[in-house]
PDB file of C-alpha atoms and ligand atoms in Angstrom:
ATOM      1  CA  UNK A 389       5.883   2.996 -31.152  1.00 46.00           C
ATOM      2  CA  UNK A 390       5.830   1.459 -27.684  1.00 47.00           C
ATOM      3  CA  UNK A 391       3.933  -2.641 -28.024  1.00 49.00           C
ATOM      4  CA  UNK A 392       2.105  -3.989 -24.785  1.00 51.00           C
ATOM      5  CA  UNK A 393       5.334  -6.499 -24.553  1.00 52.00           C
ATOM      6  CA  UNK A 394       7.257  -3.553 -24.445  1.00 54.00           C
ATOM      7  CA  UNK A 395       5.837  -2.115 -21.604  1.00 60.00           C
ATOM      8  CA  UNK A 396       5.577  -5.432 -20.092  1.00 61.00           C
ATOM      9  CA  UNK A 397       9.425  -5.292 -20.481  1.00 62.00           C
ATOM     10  CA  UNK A 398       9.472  -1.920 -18.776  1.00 81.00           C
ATOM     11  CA  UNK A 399       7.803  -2.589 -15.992  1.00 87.00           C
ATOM     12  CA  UNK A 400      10.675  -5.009 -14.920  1.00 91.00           C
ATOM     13  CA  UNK A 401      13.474  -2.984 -15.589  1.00 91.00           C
ATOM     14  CA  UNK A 402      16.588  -2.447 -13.166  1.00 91.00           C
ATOM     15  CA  UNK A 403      15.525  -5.829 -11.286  1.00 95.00           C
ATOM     16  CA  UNK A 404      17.004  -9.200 -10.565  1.00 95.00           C
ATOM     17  CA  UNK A 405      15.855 -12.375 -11.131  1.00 96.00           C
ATOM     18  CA  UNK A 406      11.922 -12.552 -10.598  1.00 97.00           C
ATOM     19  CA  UNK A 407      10.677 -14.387  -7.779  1.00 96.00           C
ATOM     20  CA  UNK A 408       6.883 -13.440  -8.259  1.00 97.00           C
ATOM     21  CA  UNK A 409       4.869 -11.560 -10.776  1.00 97.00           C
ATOM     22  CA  UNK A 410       0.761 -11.120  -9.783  1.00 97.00           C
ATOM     23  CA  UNK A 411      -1.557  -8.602 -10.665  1.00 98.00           C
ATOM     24  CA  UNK A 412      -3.855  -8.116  -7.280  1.00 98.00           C
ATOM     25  CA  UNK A 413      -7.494  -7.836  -9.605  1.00 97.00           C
ATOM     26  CA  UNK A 414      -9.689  -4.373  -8.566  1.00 96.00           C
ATOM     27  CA  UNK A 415     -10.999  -4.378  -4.596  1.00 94.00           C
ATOM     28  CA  UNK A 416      -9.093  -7.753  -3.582  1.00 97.00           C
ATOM     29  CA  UNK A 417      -6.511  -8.896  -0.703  1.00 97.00           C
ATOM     30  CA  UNK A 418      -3.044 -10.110  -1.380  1.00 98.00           C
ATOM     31  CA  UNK A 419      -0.040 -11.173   1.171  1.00 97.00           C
ATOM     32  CA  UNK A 420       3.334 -12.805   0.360  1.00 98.00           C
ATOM     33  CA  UNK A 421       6.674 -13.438   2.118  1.00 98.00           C
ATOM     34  CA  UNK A 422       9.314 -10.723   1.212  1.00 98.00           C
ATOM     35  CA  UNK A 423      13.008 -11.834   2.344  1.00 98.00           C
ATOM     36  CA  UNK A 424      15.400  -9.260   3.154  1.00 98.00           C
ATOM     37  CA  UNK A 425      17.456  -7.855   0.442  1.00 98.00           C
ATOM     38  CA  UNK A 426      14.523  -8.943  -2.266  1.00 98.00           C
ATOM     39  CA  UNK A 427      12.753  -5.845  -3.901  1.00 98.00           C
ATOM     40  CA  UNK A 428       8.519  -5.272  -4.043  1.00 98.00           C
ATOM     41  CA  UNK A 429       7.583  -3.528  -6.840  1.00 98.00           C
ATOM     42  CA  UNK A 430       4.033  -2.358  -6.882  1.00 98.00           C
ATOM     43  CA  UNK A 431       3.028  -1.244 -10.210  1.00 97.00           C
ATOM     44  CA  UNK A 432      -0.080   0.930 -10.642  1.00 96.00           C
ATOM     45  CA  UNK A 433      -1.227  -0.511 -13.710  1.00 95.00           C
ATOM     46  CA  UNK A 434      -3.880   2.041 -14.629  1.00 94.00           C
ATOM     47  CA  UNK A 435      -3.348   5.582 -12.756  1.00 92.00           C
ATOM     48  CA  UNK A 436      -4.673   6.589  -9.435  1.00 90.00           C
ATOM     49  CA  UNK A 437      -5.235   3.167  -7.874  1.00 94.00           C
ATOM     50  CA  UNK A 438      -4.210   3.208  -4.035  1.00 94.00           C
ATOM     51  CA  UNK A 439      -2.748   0.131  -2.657  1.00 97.00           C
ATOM     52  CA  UNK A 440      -3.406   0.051   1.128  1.00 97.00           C
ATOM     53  CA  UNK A 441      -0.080  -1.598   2.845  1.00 98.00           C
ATOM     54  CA  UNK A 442       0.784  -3.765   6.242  1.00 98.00           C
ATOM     55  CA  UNK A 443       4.055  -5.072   6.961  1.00 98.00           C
ATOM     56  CA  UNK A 444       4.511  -7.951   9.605  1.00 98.00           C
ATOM     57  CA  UNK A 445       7.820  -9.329  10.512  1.00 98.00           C
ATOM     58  CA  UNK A 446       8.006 -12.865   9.422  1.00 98.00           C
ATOM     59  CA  UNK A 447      10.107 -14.198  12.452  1.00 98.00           C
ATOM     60  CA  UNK A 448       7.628 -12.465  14.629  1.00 97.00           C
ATOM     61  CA  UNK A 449       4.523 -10.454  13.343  1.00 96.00           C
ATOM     62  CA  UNK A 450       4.544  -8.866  16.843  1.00 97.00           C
ATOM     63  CA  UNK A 451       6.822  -6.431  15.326  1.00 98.00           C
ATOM     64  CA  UNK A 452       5.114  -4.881  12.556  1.00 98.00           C
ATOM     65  CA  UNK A 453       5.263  -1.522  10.493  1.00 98.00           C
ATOM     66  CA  UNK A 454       5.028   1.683  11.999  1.00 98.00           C
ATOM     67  CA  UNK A 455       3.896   5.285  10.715  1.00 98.00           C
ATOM     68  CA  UNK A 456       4.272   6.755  13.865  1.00 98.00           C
ATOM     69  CA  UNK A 457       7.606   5.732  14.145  1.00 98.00           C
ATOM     70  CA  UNK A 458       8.836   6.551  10.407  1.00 98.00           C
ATOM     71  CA  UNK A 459       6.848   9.543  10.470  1.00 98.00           C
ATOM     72  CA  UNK A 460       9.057  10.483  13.573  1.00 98.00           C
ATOM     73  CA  UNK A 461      12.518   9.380  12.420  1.00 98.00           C
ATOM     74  CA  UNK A 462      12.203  11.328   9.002  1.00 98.00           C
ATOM     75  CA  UNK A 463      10.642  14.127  10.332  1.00 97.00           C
ATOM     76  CA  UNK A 464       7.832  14.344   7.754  1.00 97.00           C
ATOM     77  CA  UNK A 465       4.449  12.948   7.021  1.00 96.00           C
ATOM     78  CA  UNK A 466       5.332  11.805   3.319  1.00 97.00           C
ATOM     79  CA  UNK A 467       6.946   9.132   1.806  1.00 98.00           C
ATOM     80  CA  UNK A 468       8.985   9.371  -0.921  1.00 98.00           C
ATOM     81  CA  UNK A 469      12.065   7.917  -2.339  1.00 98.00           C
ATOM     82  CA  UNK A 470      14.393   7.414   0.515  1.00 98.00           C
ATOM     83  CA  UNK A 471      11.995   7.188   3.131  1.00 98.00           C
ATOM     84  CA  UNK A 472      13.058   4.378   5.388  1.00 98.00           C
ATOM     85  CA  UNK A 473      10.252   2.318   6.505  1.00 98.00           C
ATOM     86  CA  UNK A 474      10.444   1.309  10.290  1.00 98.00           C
ATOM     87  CA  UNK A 475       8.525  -0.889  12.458  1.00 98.00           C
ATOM     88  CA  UNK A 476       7.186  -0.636  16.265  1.00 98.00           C
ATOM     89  CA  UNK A 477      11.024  -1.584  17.682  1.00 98.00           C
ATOM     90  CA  UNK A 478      12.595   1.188  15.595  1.00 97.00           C
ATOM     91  CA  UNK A 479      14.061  -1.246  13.154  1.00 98.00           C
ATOM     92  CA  UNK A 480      14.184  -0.737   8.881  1.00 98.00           C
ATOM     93  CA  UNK A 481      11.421  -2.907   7.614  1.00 98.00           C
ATOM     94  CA  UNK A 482      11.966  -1.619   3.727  1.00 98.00           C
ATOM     95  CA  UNK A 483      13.617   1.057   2.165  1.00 98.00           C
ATOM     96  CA  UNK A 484      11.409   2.948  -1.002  1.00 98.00           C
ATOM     97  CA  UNK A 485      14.505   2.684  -3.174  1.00 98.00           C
ATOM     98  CA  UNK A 486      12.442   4.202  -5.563  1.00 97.00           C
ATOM     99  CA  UNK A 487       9.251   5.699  -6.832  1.00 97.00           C
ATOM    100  CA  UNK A 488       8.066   7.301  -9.383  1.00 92.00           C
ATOM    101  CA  UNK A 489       5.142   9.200  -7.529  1.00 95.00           C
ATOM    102  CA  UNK A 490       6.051  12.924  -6.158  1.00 95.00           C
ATOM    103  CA  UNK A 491       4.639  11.316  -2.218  1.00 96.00           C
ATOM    104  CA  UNK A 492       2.595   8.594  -0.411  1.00 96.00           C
ATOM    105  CA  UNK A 493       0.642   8.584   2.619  1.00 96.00           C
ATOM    106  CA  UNK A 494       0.641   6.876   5.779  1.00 97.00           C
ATOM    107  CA  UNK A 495      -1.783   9.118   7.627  1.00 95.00           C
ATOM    108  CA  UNK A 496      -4.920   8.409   6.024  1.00 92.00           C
ATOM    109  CA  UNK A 497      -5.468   4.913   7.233  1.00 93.00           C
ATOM    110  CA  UNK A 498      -7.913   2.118   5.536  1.00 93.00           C
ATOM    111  CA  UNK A 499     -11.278   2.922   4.331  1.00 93.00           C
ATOM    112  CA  UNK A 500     -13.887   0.724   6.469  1.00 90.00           C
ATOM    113  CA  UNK A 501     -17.500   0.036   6.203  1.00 89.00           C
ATOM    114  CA  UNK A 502     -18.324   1.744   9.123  1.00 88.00           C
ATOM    115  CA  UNK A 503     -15.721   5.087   8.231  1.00 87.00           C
ATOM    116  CA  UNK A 504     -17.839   4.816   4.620  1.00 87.00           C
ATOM    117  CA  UNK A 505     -21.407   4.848   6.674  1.00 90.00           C
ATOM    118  CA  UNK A 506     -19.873   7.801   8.972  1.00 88.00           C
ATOM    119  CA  UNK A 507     -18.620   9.573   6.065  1.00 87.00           C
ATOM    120  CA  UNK A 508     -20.751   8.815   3.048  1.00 84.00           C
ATOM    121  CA  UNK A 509     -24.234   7.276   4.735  1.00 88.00           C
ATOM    122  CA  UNK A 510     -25.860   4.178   6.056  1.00 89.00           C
ATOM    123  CA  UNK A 511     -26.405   3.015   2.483  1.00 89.00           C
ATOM    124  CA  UNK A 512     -22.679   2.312   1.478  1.00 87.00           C
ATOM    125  CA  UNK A 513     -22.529  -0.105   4.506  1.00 88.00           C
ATOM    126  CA  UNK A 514     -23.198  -3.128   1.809  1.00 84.00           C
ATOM    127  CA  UNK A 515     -19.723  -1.333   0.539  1.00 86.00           C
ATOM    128  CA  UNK A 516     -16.488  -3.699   0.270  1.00 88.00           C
ATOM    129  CA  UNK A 517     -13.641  -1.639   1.977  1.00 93.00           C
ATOM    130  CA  UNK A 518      -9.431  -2.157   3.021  1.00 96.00           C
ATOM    131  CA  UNK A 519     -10.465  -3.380   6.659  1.00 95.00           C
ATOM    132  CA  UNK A 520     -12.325  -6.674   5.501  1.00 95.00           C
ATOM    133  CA  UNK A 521      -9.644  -6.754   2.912  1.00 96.00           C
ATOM    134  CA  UNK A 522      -7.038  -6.601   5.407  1.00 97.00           C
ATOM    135  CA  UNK A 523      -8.841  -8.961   8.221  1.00 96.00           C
ATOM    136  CA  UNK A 524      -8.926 -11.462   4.806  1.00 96.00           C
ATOM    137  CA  UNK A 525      -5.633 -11.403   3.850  1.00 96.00           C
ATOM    138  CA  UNK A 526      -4.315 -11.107   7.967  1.00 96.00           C
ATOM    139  CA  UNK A 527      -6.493 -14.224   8.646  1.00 94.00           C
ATOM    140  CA  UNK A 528      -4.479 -16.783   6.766  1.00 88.00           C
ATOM    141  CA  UNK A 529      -2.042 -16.194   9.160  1.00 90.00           C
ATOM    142  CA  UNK A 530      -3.622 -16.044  12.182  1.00 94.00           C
ATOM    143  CA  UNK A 531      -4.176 -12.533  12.719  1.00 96.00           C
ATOM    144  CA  UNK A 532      -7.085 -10.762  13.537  1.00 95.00           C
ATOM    145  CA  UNK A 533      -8.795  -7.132  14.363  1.00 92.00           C
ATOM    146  CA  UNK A 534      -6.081  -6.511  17.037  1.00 93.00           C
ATOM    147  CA  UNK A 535      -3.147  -6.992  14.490  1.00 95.00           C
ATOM    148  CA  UNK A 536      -4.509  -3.903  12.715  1.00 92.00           C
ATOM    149  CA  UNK A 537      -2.679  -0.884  12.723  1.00 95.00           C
ATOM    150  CA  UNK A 538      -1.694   2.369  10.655  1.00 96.00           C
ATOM    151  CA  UNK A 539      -1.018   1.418   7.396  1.00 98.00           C
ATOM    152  CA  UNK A 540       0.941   2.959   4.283  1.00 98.00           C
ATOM    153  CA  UNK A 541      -1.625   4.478   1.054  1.00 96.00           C
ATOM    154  CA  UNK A 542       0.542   3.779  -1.982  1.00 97.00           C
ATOM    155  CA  UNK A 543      -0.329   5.808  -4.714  1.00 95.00           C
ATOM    156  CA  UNK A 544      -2.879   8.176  -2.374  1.00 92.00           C
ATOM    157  CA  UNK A 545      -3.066  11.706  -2.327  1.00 91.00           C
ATOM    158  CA  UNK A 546      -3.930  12.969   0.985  1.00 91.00           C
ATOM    159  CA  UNK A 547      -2.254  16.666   1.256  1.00 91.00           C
ATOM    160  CA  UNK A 548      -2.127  18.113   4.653  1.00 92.00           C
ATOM    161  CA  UNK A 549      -2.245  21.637   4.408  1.00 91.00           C
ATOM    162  CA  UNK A 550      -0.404  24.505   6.334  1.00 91.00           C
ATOM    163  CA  UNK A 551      -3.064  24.598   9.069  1.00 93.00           C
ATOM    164  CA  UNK A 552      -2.701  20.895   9.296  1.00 91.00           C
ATOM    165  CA  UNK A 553      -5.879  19.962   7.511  1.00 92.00           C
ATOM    166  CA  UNK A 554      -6.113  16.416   5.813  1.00 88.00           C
ATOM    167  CA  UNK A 555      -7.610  16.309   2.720  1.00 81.00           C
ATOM    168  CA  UNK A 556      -8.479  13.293   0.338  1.00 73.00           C
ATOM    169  CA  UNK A 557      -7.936  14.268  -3.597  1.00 79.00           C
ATOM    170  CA  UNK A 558      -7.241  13.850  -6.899  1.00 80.00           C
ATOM    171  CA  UNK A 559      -4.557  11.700  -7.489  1.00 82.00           C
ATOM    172  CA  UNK A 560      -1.021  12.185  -8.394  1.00 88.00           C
ATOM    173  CA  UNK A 561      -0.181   9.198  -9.680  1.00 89.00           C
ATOM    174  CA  UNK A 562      -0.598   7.677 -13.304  1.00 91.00           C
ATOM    175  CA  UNK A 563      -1.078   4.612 -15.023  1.00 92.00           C
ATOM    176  CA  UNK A 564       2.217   2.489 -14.595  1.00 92.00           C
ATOM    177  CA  UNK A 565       4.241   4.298 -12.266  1.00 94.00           C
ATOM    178  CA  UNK A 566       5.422   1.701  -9.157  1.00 96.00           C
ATOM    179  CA  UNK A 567       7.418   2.196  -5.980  1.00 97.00           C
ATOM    180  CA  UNK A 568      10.219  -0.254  -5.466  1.00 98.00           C
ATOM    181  CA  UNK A 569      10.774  -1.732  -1.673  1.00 98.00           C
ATOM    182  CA  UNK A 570      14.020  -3.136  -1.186  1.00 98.00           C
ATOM    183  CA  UNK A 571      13.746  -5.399   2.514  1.00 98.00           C
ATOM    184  CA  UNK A 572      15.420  -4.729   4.999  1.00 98.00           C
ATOM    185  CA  UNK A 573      14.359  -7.904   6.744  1.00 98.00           C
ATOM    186  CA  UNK A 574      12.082 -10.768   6.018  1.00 98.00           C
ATOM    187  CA  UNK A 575       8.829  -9.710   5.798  1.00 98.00           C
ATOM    188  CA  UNK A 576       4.997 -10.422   5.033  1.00 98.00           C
ATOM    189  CA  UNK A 577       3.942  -7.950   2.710  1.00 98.00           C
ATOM    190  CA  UNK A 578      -0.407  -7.315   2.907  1.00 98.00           C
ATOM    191  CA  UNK A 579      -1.899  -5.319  -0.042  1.00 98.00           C
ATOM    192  CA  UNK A 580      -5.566  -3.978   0.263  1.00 97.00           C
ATOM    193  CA  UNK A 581      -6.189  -3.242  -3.441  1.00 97.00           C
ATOM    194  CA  UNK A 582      -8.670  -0.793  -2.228  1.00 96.00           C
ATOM    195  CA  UNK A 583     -12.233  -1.031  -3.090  1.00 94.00           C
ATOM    196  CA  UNK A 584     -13.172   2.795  -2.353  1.00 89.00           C
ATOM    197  CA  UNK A 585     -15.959   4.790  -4.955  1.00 85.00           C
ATOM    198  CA  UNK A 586     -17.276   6.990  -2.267  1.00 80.00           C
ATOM    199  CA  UNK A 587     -14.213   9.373  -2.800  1.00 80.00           C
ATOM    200  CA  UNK A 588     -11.140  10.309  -5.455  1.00 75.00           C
ATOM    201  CA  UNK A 589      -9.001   7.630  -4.562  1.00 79.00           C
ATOM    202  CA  UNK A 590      -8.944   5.200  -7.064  1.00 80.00           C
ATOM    203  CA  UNK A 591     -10.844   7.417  -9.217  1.00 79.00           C
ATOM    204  CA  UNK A 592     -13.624   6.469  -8.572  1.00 82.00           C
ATOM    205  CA  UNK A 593     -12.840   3.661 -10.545  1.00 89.00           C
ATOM    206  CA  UNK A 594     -11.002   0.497  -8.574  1.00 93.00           C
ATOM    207  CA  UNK A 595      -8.285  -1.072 -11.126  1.00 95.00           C
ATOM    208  CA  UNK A 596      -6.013  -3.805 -10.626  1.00 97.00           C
ATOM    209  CA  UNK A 597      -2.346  -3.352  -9.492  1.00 97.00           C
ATOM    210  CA  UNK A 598       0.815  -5.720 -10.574  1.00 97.00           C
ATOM    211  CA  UNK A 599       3.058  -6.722  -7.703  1.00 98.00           C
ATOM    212  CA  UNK A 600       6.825  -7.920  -8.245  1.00 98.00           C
ATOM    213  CA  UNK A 601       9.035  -9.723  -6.040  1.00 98.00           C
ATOM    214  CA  UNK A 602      12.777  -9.657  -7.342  1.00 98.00           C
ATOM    215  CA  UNK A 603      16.338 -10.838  -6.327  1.00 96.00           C
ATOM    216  CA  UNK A 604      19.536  -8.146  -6.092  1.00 89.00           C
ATOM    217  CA  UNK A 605      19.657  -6.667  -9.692  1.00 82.00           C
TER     218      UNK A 605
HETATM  219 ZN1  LIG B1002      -9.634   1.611   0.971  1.00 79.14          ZN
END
């Protein structure tokens, strides 16, 4: 029989020495320095949680991540282990060395209040959403609404079907699967633990995610 140490254990297997160990609590911002060869592991403690992603070079945060450009260079919307993430000047950014999650998307962008009041109606505009999450996190920084761009959806089902259709459903993640990011660069990794109830996302249900920052196993 399987202890809460245990898994505590097994959420840190196959990496190096531990540089950082958070949990990001349900609906709040987190950003921290990545260095090149350093892996992120973000942990999805309890199933179906989506963790809404910006990467920012840290020697110049004019070069950030791009979907358009990894979408382009792997010739497919999803990401999945293997998928090479690139920024705006073409260059690796992070590699997802591993996850345990079928796909991700990067085409479903950040929940907003005024994409919940479009979508869901004027009274969810009181809602908390990824963009003021992002804008929070960005601000320490220096960065503001122009620094926003396409970001990753860990953990977030959006299926595009043959005709090309998005959709936004049920999730096919689980409680305590992760996806490991191994840098290709130095980095400043932004996290929107996303605050979304007006769809499937996180369940309806926002729940805290563990992040991991490790050395070379
Ligand atoms: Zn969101």
């Amino acid at each position: 029989m399987s202890t809460p140490a245990d898994s505590a254990v097994n959420a840190l297997a196959g990496l190096g020495a531990i540089v950082l160990d958070e949990i990001v609590p349900a609906r709040a911002p987190w950003s921290h320095l990545v260095r090149g060869g350093e892996t992120l592991r973000i942990i999805d403690l309890e199933g179906n949680q989506s963790a809404d992603f910006l990467m920012y070079a840290a020697a110049d945060d004019a070069e950030r991540y791009s979907a358009q450009d990894t979408i382009a260079a792997q010739r497919n919307v999803y990401l999945r282990t293997g998928s090479m993430l690139l920024s705006n000047e073409g260059n690796p950014m992070a590699l997802v060395a591993h996850t345990d999650v079928a796909y991700h998307d990067t085409i479903g962008g950040a929940c907003s209040r005024e994409s919940n009041t479009l979508r869901y109606g004027f009274h969810t505009l009181s809602h908390h959403a990824c963009v003021e999450n992002f804008l929070d996190a960005n601000l320490r920084c220096g960065r503001g609404k122009r620094d926003m761009v396409s970001n990753v959806n860990w953990f977030m089902n959006v299926p595009v079907e043959a005709d090309g259709t998005l959709g936004i459903v049920d999730g096919i993640s689980a409680a305590c699967l992760h996806v490991d990011l191994l840098a290709q660069m130095d980095f400043i990794a932004v996290i929107s633990n996303c605050p979304q109830i007006n769809n499937p996302c996180n369940g309806f249900n926002p729940t805290p995610l563990r992040v991991v920052i490790a050395g070379p196993a």
